[in-house]
PDB file of C-alpha atoms and ligand atoms in Angstrom:
ATOM      1  CA  MET A 728       0.000   0.000   0.000  1.00 80.00           C
ATOM      2  CA  ALA A 729       1.274   3.477  -0.891  1.00 93.00           C
ATOM      3  CA  VAL A 730       2.025   5.699   2.098  1.00 98.00           C
ATOM      4  CA  ARG A 731      -1.173   7.534   3.024  1.00 98.00           C
ATOM      5  CA  HIS A 732      -0.539  11.223   3.622  1.00 98.00           C
ATOM      6  CA  PHE A 733      -3.358  13.481   4.821  1.00 99.00           C
ATOM      7  CA  LEU A 734      -2.449  16.931   3.545  1.00 98.00           C
ATOM      8  CA  ASP A 735      -5.951  17.793   2.409  1.00 98.00           C
ATOM      9  CA  LEU A 736      -9.393  16.188   2.641  1.00 98.00           C
ATOM     10  CA  SER A 737      -9.280  15.028  -0.980  1.00 98.00           C
ATOM     11  CA  ASP A 738      -6.246  12.830  -0.175  1.00 98.00           C
ATOM     12  CA  ALA A 739      -8.753  10.567   1.567  1.00 98.00           C
ATOM     13  CA  GLY A 740     -11.860  11.276  -0.530  1.00 98.00           C
ATOM     14  CA  THR A 741     -15.547  11.045   0.303  1.00 98.00           C
ATOM     15  CA  ASP A 742     -15.836   7.333   1.147  1.00 98.00           C
ATOM     16  CA  ALA A 743     -12.810   7.266   3.443  1.00 98.00           C
ATOM     17  CA  LEU A 744     -13.902  10.493   5.165  1.00 98.00           C
ATOM     18  CA  ALA A 745     -17.372   9.050   5.712  1.00 98.00           C
ATOM     19  CA  ALA A 746     -15.757   5.936   7.203  1.00 98.00           C
ATOM     20  CA  MET A 747     -13.613   8.142   9.449  1.00 98.00           C
ATOM     21  CA  ILE A 748     -16.628  10.047  10.750  1.00 98.00           C
ATOM     22  CA  ASP A 749     -18.496   6.793  11.337  1.00 98.00           C
ATOM     23  CA  ASP A 750     -15.562   5.229  13.187  1.00 98.00           C
ATOM     24  CA  ALA A 751     -15.112   8.403  15.255  1.00 98.00           C
ATOM     25  CA  GLN A 752     -18.747   8.237  16.362  1.00 98.00           C
ATOM     26  CA  GLN A 753     -18.430   4.565  17.329  1.00 98.00           C
ATOM     27  CA  ARG A 754     -15.174   5.006  19.254  1.00 98.00           C
ATOM     28  CA  LYS A 755     -16.520   8.109  20.996  1.00 98.00           C
ATOM     29  CA  ALA A 756     -19.680   6.266  22.081  1.00 98.00           C
ATOM     30  CA  ALA A 757     -17.749   3.216  23.277  1.00 98.00           C
ATOM     31  CA  ARG A 758     -15.620   5.205  25.737  1.00 98.00           C
ATOM     32  CA  ARG A 759     -18.106   7.838  26.906  1.00 95.00           C
ATOM     33  CA  GLU A 760     -17.582   7.283  30.645  1.00 93.00           C
ATOM     34  CA  TRP A 761     -13.885   6.396  30.502  1.00 97.00           C
ATOM     35  CA  SER A 762     -10.976   8.507  31.690  1.00 97.00           C
ATOM     36  CA  ARG A 763      -9.339  10.284  28.763  1.00 97.00           C
ATOM     37  CA  GLY A 764      -5.949   8.624  28.953  1.00 96.00           C
ATOM     38  CA  LYS A 765      -7.240   5.040  28.872  1.00 97.00           C
ATOM     39  CA  ALA A 766      -6.688   3.167  25.615  1.00 98.00           C
ATOM     40  CA  ASP A 767      -9.606   1.924  23.517  1.00 98.00           C
ATOM     41  CA  ALA A 768     -10.304  -1.788  24.013  1.00 97.00           C
ATOM     42  CA  ASP A 769      -8.650  -2.785  20.712  1.00 98.00           C
ATOM     43  CA  ALA A 770      -5.665  -0.379  21.069  1.00 98.00           C
ATOM     44  CA  PRO A 771      -5.180  -0.446  17.269  1.00 98.00           C
ATOM     45  CA  LEU A 772      -2.000   1.670  17.242  1.00 98.00           C
ATOM     46  CA  ALA A 773      -0.229  -0.064  20.129  1.00 98.00           C
ATOM     47  CA  GLY A 774       3.511   0.415  19.755  1.00 98.00           C
ATOM     48  CA  HIS A 775       3.151   3.287  17.261  1.00 98.00           C
ATOM     49  CA  VAL A 776       4.596   6.748  17.813  1.00 98.00           C
ATOM     50  CA  LEU A 777       3.595  10.044  16.173  1.00 98.00           C
ATOM     51  CA  ALA A 778       6.132  12.874  15.846  1.00 98.00           C
ATOM     52  CA  MET A 779       4.417  16.282  15.884  1.00 98.00           C
ATOM     53  CA  VAL A 780       6.253  19.239  14.349  1.00 98.00           C
ATOM     54  CA  PHE A 781       4.997  22.694  15.322  1.00 97.00           C
ATOM     55  CA  GLU A 782       6.158  25.858  13.617  1.00 96.00           C
ATOM     56  CA  LYS A 783       3.125  27.715  15.010  1.00 95.00           C
ATOM     57  CA  ASN A 784       1.286  27.777  18.325  1.00 96.00           C
ATOM     58  CA  SER A 785      -1.372  25.208  19.146  1.00 98.00           C
ATOM     59  CA  THR A 786      -3.553  24.041  22.005  1.00 98.00           C
ATOM     60  CA  ARG A 787      -6.240  21.817  20.472  1.00 98.00           C
ATOM     61  CA  THR A 788      -4.211  20.208  17.685  1.00 98.00           C
ATOM     62  CA  ARG A 789      -1.319  19.423  19.973  1.00 98.00           C
ATOM     63  CA  VAL A 790      -3.386  18.013  22.832  1.00 98.00           C
ATOM     64  CA  SER A 791      -5.910  16.182  20.654  1.00 98.00           C
ATOM     65  CA  PHE A 792      -3.254  14.358  18.615  1.00 98.00           C
ATOM     66  CA  ASP A 793      -1.400  13.399  21.782  1.00 98.00           C
ATOM     67  CA  ILE A 794      -4.539  12.108  23.520  1.00 98.00           C
ATOM     68  CA  ALA A 795      -5.695  10.468  20.270  1.00 98.00           C
ATOM     69  CA  MET A 796      -2.460   8.473  20.075  1.00 98.00           C
ATOM     70  CA  ARG A 797      -2.786   7.429  23.749  1.00 98.00           C
ATOM     71  CA  GLN A 798      -6.380   6.319  23.212  1.00 98.00           C
ATOM     72  CA  LEU A 799      -5.311   4.277  20.186  1.00 98.00           C
ATOM     73  CA  GLY A 800      -2.647   2.601  22.324  1.00 98.00           C
ATOM     74  CA  GLY A 801       0.344   4.534  20.947  1.00 98.00           C
ATOM     75  CA  SER A 802       2.223   7.663  21.930  1.00 98.00           C
ATOM     76  CA  ALA A 803       3.264  11.041  20.564  1.00 98.00           C
ATOM     77  CA  LEU A 804       6.107  13.523  20.953  1.00 98.00           C
ATOM     78  CA  VAL A 805       6.464  17.192  20.045  1.00 98.00           C
ATOM     79  CA  LEU A 806       9.203  19.072  18.210  1.00 96.00           C
ATOM     80  CA  ASP A 807       8.767  22.810  18.015  1.00 93.00           C
ATOM     81  CA  SER A 808      10.742  24.855  15.568  1.00 87.00           C
ATOM     82  CA  ALA A 809      12.366  27.002  18.259  1.00 87.00           C
ATOM     83  CA  SER A 810      14.001  24.096  20.056  1.00 92.00           C
ATOM     84  CA  SER A 811      14.613  21.670  17.166  1.00 95.00           C
ATOM     85  CA  GLN A 812      17.220  21.896  14.405  1.00 96.00           C
ATOM     86  CA  LEU A 813      14.475  22.946  11.966  1.00 95.00           C
ATOM     87  CA  GLY A 814      14.636  26.308  13.702  1.00 93.00           C
ATOM     88  CA  ARG A 815      18.368  26.504  12.904  1.00 95.00           C
ATOM     89  CA  GLY A 816      17.909  25.753   9.244  1.00 95.00           C
ATOM     90  CA  GLU A 817      17.993  21.942   8.947  1.00 97.00           C
ATOM     91  CA  SER A 818      15.999  21.179   5.828  1.00 97.00           C
ATOM     92  CA  VAL A 819      12.471  19.833   5.804  1.00 97.00           C
ATOM     93  CA  ALA A 820      13.703  17.034   3.523  1.00 98.00           C
ATOM     94  CA  ASP A 821      16.347  15.852   6.003  1.00 98.00           C
ATOM     95  CA  THR A 822      13.949  16.239   8.921  1.00 98.00           C
ATOM     96  CA  ALA A 823      11.422  14.098   7.034  1.00 98.00           C
ATOM     97  CA  ARG A 824      13.991  11.370   6.416  1.00 98.00           C
ATOM     98  CA  VAL A 825      15.189  11.359  10.025  1.00 98.00           C
ATOM     99  CA  LEU A 826      11.700  11.332  11.533  1.00 98.00           C
ATOM    100  CA  SER A 827      10.726   8.532   9.129  1.00 98.00           C
ATOM    101  CA  ARG A 828      13.475   6.378  10.710  1.00 98.00           C
ATOM    102  CA  MET A 829      12.381   7.185  14.252  1.00 98.00           C
ATOM    103  CA  ALA A 830       8.603   7.584  14.236  1.00 98.00           C
ATOM    104  CA  ASP A 831       5.672   5.827  12.573  1.00 98.00           C
ATOM    105  CA  ALA A 832       3.908   8.994  11.402  1.00 98.00           C
ATOM    106  CA  ILE A 833       4.494  12.745  11.289  1.00 98.00           C
ATOM    107  CA  MET A 834       2.083  15.604  11.919  1.00 98.00           C
ATOM    108  CA  ILE A 835       3.205  19.064  10.849  1.00 98.00           C
ATOM    109  CA  ARG A 836       1.782  22.523  11.543  1.00 98.00           C
ATOM    110  CA  THR A 837       3.577  25.045   9.401  1.00 97.00           C
ATOM    111  CA  ASP A 838       3.259  28.500   7.913  1.00 95.00           C
ATOM    112  CA  GLU A 839       3.815  27.328   4.340  1.00 97.00           C
ATOM    113  CA  HIS A 840       1.751  24.574   2.795  1.00 98.00           C
ATOM    114  CA  ALA A 841       4.695  23.800   0.514  1.00 98.00           C
ATOM    115  CA  LYS A 842       6.671  22.681   3.574  1.00 98.00           C
ATOM    116  CA  ALA A 843       4.023  20.107   4.462  1.00 98.00           C
ATOM    117  CA  GLU A 844       4.141  18.873   0.860  1.00 98.00           C
ATOM    118  CA  GLU A 845       7.930  18.760   1.034  1.00 98.00           C
ATOM    119  CA  MET A 846       7.728  16.764   4.245  1.00 98.00           C
ATOM    120  CA  ALA A 847       5.380  14.285   2.565  1.00 98.00           C
ATOM    121  CA  ARG A 848       7.615  14.009  -0.519  1.00 98.00           C
ATOM    122  CA  HIS A 849      10.609  12.993   1.569  1.00 98.00           C
ATOM    123  CA  ALA A 850       8.916  10.976   4.333  1.00 98.00           C
ATOM    124  CA  SER A 851       8.461   7.229   4.110  1.00 98.00           C
ATOM    125  CA  VAL A 852       5.756   7.351   6.816  1.00 98.00           C
ATOM    126  CA  PRO A 853       2.362   9.142   6.711  1.00 99.00           C
ATOM    127  CA  VAL A 854       2.427  12.948   6.995  1.00 99.00           C
ATOM    128  CA  ILE A 855      -0.628  14.754   8.387  1.00 99.00           C
ATOM    129  CA  ASN A 856      -1.406  18.436   7.883  1.00 98.00           C
ATOM    130  CA  GLY A 857      -2.071  19.925  11.327  1.00 98.00           C
ATOM    131  CA  LEU A 858      -2.753  23.362   9.732  1.00 98.00           C
ATOM    132  CA  THR A 859      -0.974  25.344   7.076  1.00 98.00           C
ATOM    133  CA  ASP A 860      -1.586  28.804   5.662  1.00 97.00           C
ATOM    134  CA  ARG A 861      -3.680  27.059   2.979  1.00 98.00           C
ATOM    135  CA  SER A 862      -5.844  24.494   4.776  1.00 98.00           C
ATOM    136  CA  HIS A 863      -6.839  22.795   8.036  1.00 98.00           C
ATOM    137  CA  PRO A 864      -8.302  19.419   7.079  1.00 98.00           C
ATOM    138  CA  CYS A 865      -8.181  17.784  10.538  1.00 98.00           C
ATOM    139  CA  GLN A 866     -10.334  20.608  11.906  1.00 98.00           C
ATOM    140  CA  ILE A 867     -12.961  19.982   9.273  1.00 98.00           C
ATOM    141  CA  VAL A 868     -13.215  16.250  10.003  1.00 98.00           C
ATOM    142  CA  ALA A 869     -14.079  17.311  13.575  1.00 99.00           C
ATOM    143  CA  ASP A 870     -16.508  19.937  12.282  1.00 99.00           C
ATOM    144  CA  LEU A 871     -18.338  17.457  10.042  1.00 98.00           C
ATOM    145  CA  LEU A 872     -18.582  15.044  12.973  1.00 98.00           C
ATOM    146  CA  THR A 873     -20.033  17.856  15.110  1.00 98.00           C
ATOM    147  CA  VAL A 874     -22.575  18.860  12.475  1.00 98.00           C
ATOM    148  CA  ILE A 875     -23.763  15.253  12.081  1.00 98.00           C
ATOM    149  CA  GLU A 876     -23.942  14.742  15.856  1.00 98.00           C
ATOM    150  CA  HIS A 877     -26.186  17.768  16.075  1.00 98.00           C
ATOM    151  CA  GLY A 878     -28.677  16.069  13.773  1.00 97.00           C
ATOM    152  CA  LYS A 879     -27.789  17.730  10.491  1.00 97.00           C
ATOM    153  CA  PRO A 880     -27.089  15.422   7.532  1.00 96.00           C
ATOM    154  CA  LEU A 881     -24.394  16.723   5.199  1.00 97.00           C
ATOM    155  CA  PRO A 882     -26.073  16.401   1.769  1.00 94.00           C
ATOM    156  CA  GLY A 883     -28.002  19.603   1.134  1.00 93.00           C
ATOM    157  CA  LEU A 884     -26.712  21.318   4.302  1.00 98.00           C
ATOM    158  CA  GLU A 885     -26.628  25.119   4.086  1.00 98.00           C
ATOM    159  CA  LEU A 886     -23.465  26.322   5.814  1.00 98.00           C
ATOM    160  CA  ALA A 887     -22.675  30.025   6.106  1.00 99.00           C
ATOM    161  CA  TRP A 888     -19.178  31.414   6.674  1.00 99.00           C
ATOM    162  CA  PHE A 889     -18.489  34.956   7.872  1.00 99.00           C
ATOM    163  CA  GLY A 890     -15.334  37.062   7.849  1.00 98.00           C
ATOM    164  CA  ASP A 891     -11.952  36.096   6.460  1.00 98.00           C
ATOM    165  CA  GLY A 892     -11.623  33.703   3.507  1.00 98.00           C
ATOM    166  CA  ASN A 893      -8.904  31.678   5.212  1.00 98.00           C
ATOM    167  CA  ASN A 894      -7.350  28.210   5.603  1.00 98.00           C
ATOM    168  CA  VAL A 895     -10.293  26.826   7.607  1.00 98.00           C
ATOM    169  CA  LEU A 896     -12.777  28.006   4.970  1.00 98.00           C
ATOM    170  CA  HIS A 897     -10.673  26.386   2.245  1.00 98.00           C
ATOM    171  CA  SER A 898     -11.048  22.984   3.909  1.00 99.00           C
ATOM    172  CA  ILE A 899     -14.799  23.597   4.408  1.00 99.00           C
ATOM    173  CA  LEU A 900     -15.083  24.293   0.670  1.00 98.00           C
ATOM    174  CA  GLU A 901     -13.199  21.103  -0.080  1.00 98.00           C
ATOM    175  CA  ALA A 902     -15.596  19.187   2.182  1.00 98.00           C
ATOM    176  CA  ALA A 903     -18.580  20.828   0.466  1.00 98.00           C
ATOM    177  CA  GLY A 904     -17.490  19.399  -2.865  1.00 98.00           C
ATOM    178  CA  LEU A 905     -16.862  15.970  -1.390  1.00 98.00           C
ATOM    179  CA  PHE A 906     -20.151  15.761   0.564  1.00 98.00           C
ATOM    180  CA  LYS A 907     -22.399  17.882  -1.680  1.00 96.00           C
ATOM    181  CA  PHE A 908     -23.382  20.594   0.753  1.00 98.00           C
ATOM    182  CA  ASN A 909     -23.741  24.299   0.046  1.00 98.00           C
ATOM    183  CA  VAL A 910     -21.646  27.154   1.405  1.00 98.00           C
ATOM    184  CA  ARG A 911     -22.575  30.835   1.552  1.00 98.00           C
ATOM    185  CA  VAL A 912     -19.380  32.817   2.023  1.00 99.00           C
ATOM    186  CA  ALA A 913     -19.772  36.365   3.372  1.00 98.00           C
ATOM    187  CA  THR A 914     -16.499  38.305   3.315  1.00 98.00           C
ATOM    188  CA  PRO A 915     -15.430  41.884   2.691  1.00 98.00           C
ATOM    189  CA  THR A 916     -14.124  42.515  -0.820  1.00 97.00           C
ATOM    190  CA  GLY A 917     -10.506  41.428  -1.044  1.00 96.00           C
ATOM    191  CA  TYR A 918     -10.798  38.729   1.624  1.00 97.00           C
ATOM    192  CA  GLU A 919     -12.499  36.032  -0.451  1.00 98.00           C
ATOM    193  CA  PRO A 920     -11.233  32.430  -0.334  1.00 98.00           C
ATOM    194  CA  ASP A 921      -8.807  31.277  -3.046  1.00 98.00           C
ATOM    195  CA  ALA A 922     -10.716  30.837  -6.295  1.00 98.00           C
ATOM    196  CA  GLU A 923      -9.162  27.370  -6.691  1.00 98.00           C
ATOM    197  CA  PHE A 924     -11.196  26.044  -3.727  1.00 98.00           C
ATOM    198  CA  VAL A 925     -14.405  27.747  -4.850  1.00 98.00           C
ATOM    199  CA  GLU A 926     -14.107  26.393  -8.379  1.00 98.00           C
ATOM    200  CA  ALA A 927     -13.255  22.871  -7.222  1.00 98.00           C
ATOM    201  CA  ALA A 928     -16.258  22.781  -4.884  1.00 98.00           C
ATOM    202  CA  ARG A 929     -18.551  24.003  -7.659  1.00 98.00           C
ATOM    203  CA  ALA A 930     -17.085  21.502 -10.123  1.00 98.00           C
ATOM    204  CA  ASN A 931     -17.901  18.762  -7.600  1.00 97.00           C
ATOM    205  CA  GLY A 932     -21.548  19.842  -7.403  1.00 96.00           C
ATOM    206  CA  ALA A 933     -21.638  22.135  -4.348  1.00 98.00           C
ATOM    207  CA  GLN A 934     -23.412  25.479  -4.589  1.00 98.00           C
ATOM    208  CA  ILE A 935     -21.062  28.223  -3.404  1.00 98.00           C
ATOM    209  CA  LEU A 936     -22.388  31.760  -2.921  1.00 98.00           C
ATOM    210  CA  LEU A 937     -19.842  34.545  -2.555  1.00 98.00           C
ATOM    211  CA  THR A 938     -21.338  37.709  -1.089  1.00 98.00           C
ATOM    212  CA  ASN A 939     -20.432  40.882   0.802  1.00 98.00           C
ATOM    213  CA  ASP A 940     -23.763  40.742   2.614  1.00 98.00           C
ATOM    214  CA  ALA A 941     -23.662  38.825   5.911  1.00 98.00           C
ATOM    215  CA  ALA A 942     -27.463  38.886   6.235  1.00 98.00           C
ATOM    216  CA  GLU A 943     -27.876  37.237   2.833  1.00 98.00           C
ATOM    217  CA  ALA A 944     -25.504  34.428   3.823  1.00 98.00           C
ATOM    218  CA  ALA A 945     -27.241  33.839   7.164  1.00 98.00           C
ATOM    219  CA  GLU A 946     -30.796  33.646   5.806  1.00 98.00           C
ATOM    220  CA  GLY A 947     -32.167  30.154   6.533  1.00 98.00           C
ATOM    221  CA  ALA A 948     -28.714  28.648   7.161  1.00 98.00           C
ATOM    222  CA  ASP A 949     -28.278  25.408   9.142  1.00 98.00           C
ATOM    223  CA  ILE A 950     -24.739  26.129  10.346  1.00 98.00           C
ATOM    224  CA  LEU A 951     -22.969  29.458  10.904  1.00 99.00           C
ATOM    225  CA  VAL A 952     -19.181  29.441  11.108  1.00 99.00           C
ATOM    226  CA  THR A 953     -16.532  32.041  11.657  1.00 98.00           C
ATOM    227  CA  ASP A 954     -12.874  32.187  12.635  1.00 98.00           C
ATOM    228  CA  THR A 955     -10.347  34.739  13.800  1.00 98.00           C
ATOM    229  CA  TRP A 956     -10.013  37.781  11.547  1.00 97.00           C
ATOM    230  CA  VAL A 957      -6.225  37.558  11.893  1.00 96.00           C
ATOM    231  CA  SER A 958      -4.721  34.112  11.390  1.00 96.00           C
ATOM    232  CA  MET A 959      -1.338  33.068  12.733  1.00 95.00           C
ATOM    233  CA  GLY A 960       1.435  34.617  10.683  1.00 92.00           C
ATOM    234  CA  GLN A 961      -0.765  37.491   9.436  1.00 91.00           C
ATOM    235  CA  GLU A 962      -0.295  41.115  10.434  1.00 85.00           C
ATOM    236  CA  HIS A 963      -2.772  42.877  12.720  1.00 79.00           C
ATOM    237  CA  ALA A 964      -3.890  45.474  10.158  1.00 87.00           C
ATOM    238  CA  GLU A 965      -6.429  48.041  11.357  1.00 91.00           C
ATOM    239  CA  ALA A 966      -7.857  48.292   7.845  1.00 92.00           C
ATOM    240  CA  LYS A 967      -8.607  44.566   7.832  1.00 95.00           C
ATOM    241  CA  LEU A 968     -10.298  44.653  11.232  1.00 95.00           C
ATOM    242  CA  ALA A 969     -12.440  47.596  10.133  1.00 96.00           C
ATOM    243  CA  ALA A 970     -13.456  45.772   6.945  1.00 97.00           C
ATOM    244  CA  MET A 971     -14.391  42.673   8.977  1.00 98.00           C
ATOM    245  CA  ALA A 972     -16.599  44.479  11.528  1.00 98.00           C
ATOM    246  CA  PRO A 973     -19.914  44.037   9.603  1.00 98.00           C
ATOM    247  CA  PHE A 974     -19.276  40.267   9.493  1.00 98.00           C
ATOM    248  CA  GLN A 975     -19.403  39.623  13.247  1.00 98.00           C
ATOM    249  CA  VAL A 976     -21.709  36.704  14.058  1.00 98.00           C
ATOM    250  CA  ASP A 977     -24.093  38.291  16.549  1.00 98.00           C
ATOM    251  CA  GLU A 978     -27.596  37.584  17.803  1.00 98.00           C
ATOM    252  CA  ALA A 979     -29.239  39.524  14.954  1.00 98.00           C
ATOM    253  CA  LEU A 980     -27.383  37.432  12.365  1.00 98.00           C
ATOM    254  CA  MET A 981     -28.189  34.158  14.168  1.00 98.00           C
ATOM    255  CA  ALA A 982     -31.879  35.166  14.186  1.00 98.00           C
ATOM    256  CA  ARG A 983     -31.861  35.078  10.354  1.00 98.00           C
ATOM    257  CA  ALA A 984     -30.762  31.429  10.307  1.00 98.00           C
ATOM    258  CA  LYS A 985     -32.979  28.392  10.914  1.00 98.00           C
ATOM    259  CA  PRO A 986     -34.309  28.278  14.510  1.00 98.00           C
ATOM    260  CA  ASP A 987     -32.257  25.127  15.196  1.00 98.00           C
ATOM    261  CA  ALA A 988     -29.094  26.454  13.503  1.00 98.00           C
ATOM    262  CA  ARG A 989     -25.778  25.832  15.226  1.00 98.00           C
ATOM    263  CA  PHE A 990     -22.714  28.041  15.596  1.00 99.00           C
ATOM    264  CA  LEU A 991     -19.210  26.630  15.000  1.00 99.00           C
ATOM    265  CA  HIS A 992     -15.772  28.163  15.588  1.00 98.00           C
ATOM    266  CA  CYS A 993     -12.527  26.188  15.434  1.00 98.00           C
ATOM    267  CA  LEU A 994     -11.091  28.294  18.324  1.00 98.00           C
ATOM    268  CA  PRO A 995      -9.229  30.184  19.624  1.00 98.00           C
ATOM    269  CA  ALA A 996     -12.004  32.811  19.518  1.00 98.00           C
ATOM    270  CA  HIS A 997     -11.826  36.562  19.879  1.00 98.00           C
ATOM    271  CA  VAL A 998     -15.154  37.232  21.517  1.00 98.00           C
ATOM    272  CA  GLY A 999     -16.344  40.736  20.644  1.00 98.00           C
ATOM    273  CA  GLU A1000     -14.578  40.588  17.262  1.00 97.00           C
ATOM    274  CA  GLU A1001     -15.676  37.790  14.929  1.00 98.00           C
ATOM    275  CA  VAL A1002     -18.409  36.606  17.329  1.00 98.00           C
ATOM    276  CA  SER A1003     -20.516  38.335  19.967  1.00 98.00           C
ATOM    277  CA  GLU A1004     -20.440  37.037  23.525  1.00 98.00           C
ATOM    278  CA  GLY A1005     -24.167  36.276  23.314  1.00 98.00           C
ATOM    279  CA  VAL A1006     -23.681  33.892  20.379  1.00 98.00           C
ATOM    280  CA  PHE A1007     -20.445  32.353  21.643  1.00 98.00           C
ATOM    281  CA  GLU A1008     -21.935  31.545  25.052  1.00 98.00           C
ATOM    282  CA  GLY A1009     -25.481  31.013  23.766  1.00 98.00           C
ATOM    283  CA  PRO A1010     -27.540  27.811  23.347  1.00 98.00           C
ATOM    284  CA  GLN A1011     -26.818  27.461  19.620  1.00 98.00           C
ATOM    285  CA  SER A1012     -23.039  27.467  20.115  1.00 98.00           C
ATOM    286  CA  VAL A1013     -21.442  24.007  19.927  1.00 98.00           C
ATOM    287  CA  VAL A1014     -17.835  25.168  19.945  1.00 98.00           C
ATOM    288  CA  PHE A1015     -16.736  22.999  22.859  1.00 98.00           C
ATOM    289  CA  ASP A1016     -18.320  19.871  21.372  1.00 98.00           C
ATOM    290  CA  GLU A1017     -16.374  20.815  18.250  1.00 98.00           C
ATOM    291  CA  ALA A1018     -13.138  21.180  20.233  1.00 98.00           C
ATOM    292  CA  GLU A1019     -13.616  17.799  21.957  1.00 98.00           C
ATOM    293  CA  ASN A1020     -14.322  16.220  18.601  1.00 98.00           C
ATOM    294  CA  ARG A1021     -10.796  17.051  17.515  1.00 98.00           C
ATOM    295  CA  ILE A1022      -9.699  14.004  19.527  1.00 98.00           C
ATOM    296  CA  HIS A1023     -12.258  11.678  17.973  1.00 98.00           C
ATOM    297  CA  ALA A1024     -11.598  13.016  14.472  1.00 98.00           C
ATOM    298  CA  GLN A1025      -7.824  12.799  14.833  1.00 98.00           C
ATOM    299  CA  LYS A1026      -8.100   9.152  15.868  1.00 98.00           C
ATOM    300  CA  SER A1027      -9.898   8.355  12.616  1.00 98.00           C
ATOM    301  CA  VAL A1028      -7.416  10.330  10.550  1.00 98.00           C
ATOM    302  CA  LEU A1029      -4.568   8.407  12.182  1.00 98.00           C
ATOM    303  CA  LEU A1030      -6.284   5.057  11.636  1.00 98.00           C
ATOM    304  CA  TRP A1031      -6.855   5.889   7.978  1.00 98.00           C
ATOM    305  CA  CYS A1032      -3.194   6.918   7.551  1.00 98.00           C
ATOM    306  CA  PHE A1033      -2.089   3.621   9.077  1.00 98.00           C
ATOM    307  CA  GLY A1034      -4.365   1.668   6.710  1.00 98.00           C
ATOM    308  CA  LYS A1035      -6.654   0.556   9.518  1.00 98.00           C
ATOM    309  CA  LEU A1036      -9.737   2.260   8.099  1.00 96.00           C
TER     310      LEU A1036
HETATM  311  N1   CP B1451      -8.530  24.823  16.172  1.00 83.99           N
HETATM  312  C1   CP B1451      -7.209  24.618  16.315  1.00 83.99           C
HETATM  313  O1   CP B1451      -6.529  24.112  15.428  1.00 83.99           O
HETATM  314  O2   CP B1451      -6.713  24.997  17.532  1.00 83.99           O
HETATM  315  P1   CP B1451      -5.188  25.092  17.936  1.00 83.99           P
HETATM  316  O3   CP B1451      -4.570  26.224  17.166  1.00 83.99           O
HETATM  317  O4   CP B1451      -5.227  25.381  19.415  1.00 83.99           O
HETATM  318  O5   CP B1451      -4.500  23.791  17.629  1.00 83.99           O
HETATM  319  N1  NVA B1452      -7.267  30.514  10.792  1.00 83.99           N
HETATM  320  C1  NVA B1452      -6.630  30.279  12.063  1.00 83.99           C
HETATM  321  C2  NVA B1452      -7.006  28.944  12.609  1.00 83.99           C
HETATM  322  C3  NVA B1452      -6.416  28.640  13.962  1.00 83.99           C
HETATM  323  C4  NVA B1452      -6.759  27.267  14.443  1.00 83.99           C
HETATM  324  C5  NVA B1452      -5.124  30.408  11.897  1.00 83.99           C
HETATM  325  O1  NVA B1452      -4.573  29.926  10.889  1.00 83.99           O
HETATM  326  O2  NVA B1452      -4.490  31.017  12.761  1.00 83.99           O
END
């Protein structure tokens, strides 16, 4: 079997992603009352170790991959760029070859998607994208799981995105094409997602609306999603923040969506910027279910990479 890298959702494809979400639901249900560090009964990755490379900060990705490996019976270790030789200029290619001799899989969070691709090109073990400037596929597996758990089937789903057309939105658009749901994208002019993701989603049968009108995007939506207006590695530009202000997800915007609509945010959130406190803390917000689901989603991604799904 060819080495299975997970750099974007399409590396797995619709059937494998559906299997991942299904497996995540089953594993989550089977261990509902268990302590978090206890391994699943079958411990499918016993003896396996994941090396996690971080060139950017992380709370959820770092902890969820570590706990995911423990629950699958394996273990994980962290290299951050500041304290590893990567930070002193050792090449990604050499790092990939070394880690491939020492670990069974690699997760990388990096500022340049090309570095994750370079890692995958030179690694002889699976490489997983733990966020790049271009995409965040692991987050979206967790988001799809969360949406389904909250009783919303993916085909025909109306998902609305507000604010910056960023890495997280790119992976949502990829998922829309794979699972045939529709995305209304409300951004200020100049902050739209990359056309490549929009066109690919449309070519795969998803309806993608690009608008500057947040109210239009929210009307009758099932799911409302936003993210920080300033992603890691981007400058805090006043002009950008001013342009984003009309795209805050607040109570008035939520009121335009379906009565049982849910609010998602990958976190960390900037309450009072991209989301109001009322929405973030309100009954339609499922952001902490979403955060927990990072563990369950990551387990499925790992199992798929190891050819066990
Ligand atoms: N959502 C997410 O990826 O969070 P972290 O940056 O904390 O990993
Ligand atoms: N778009 C954000 C997501 C953080 C999880 C960033 O790249 O910083």
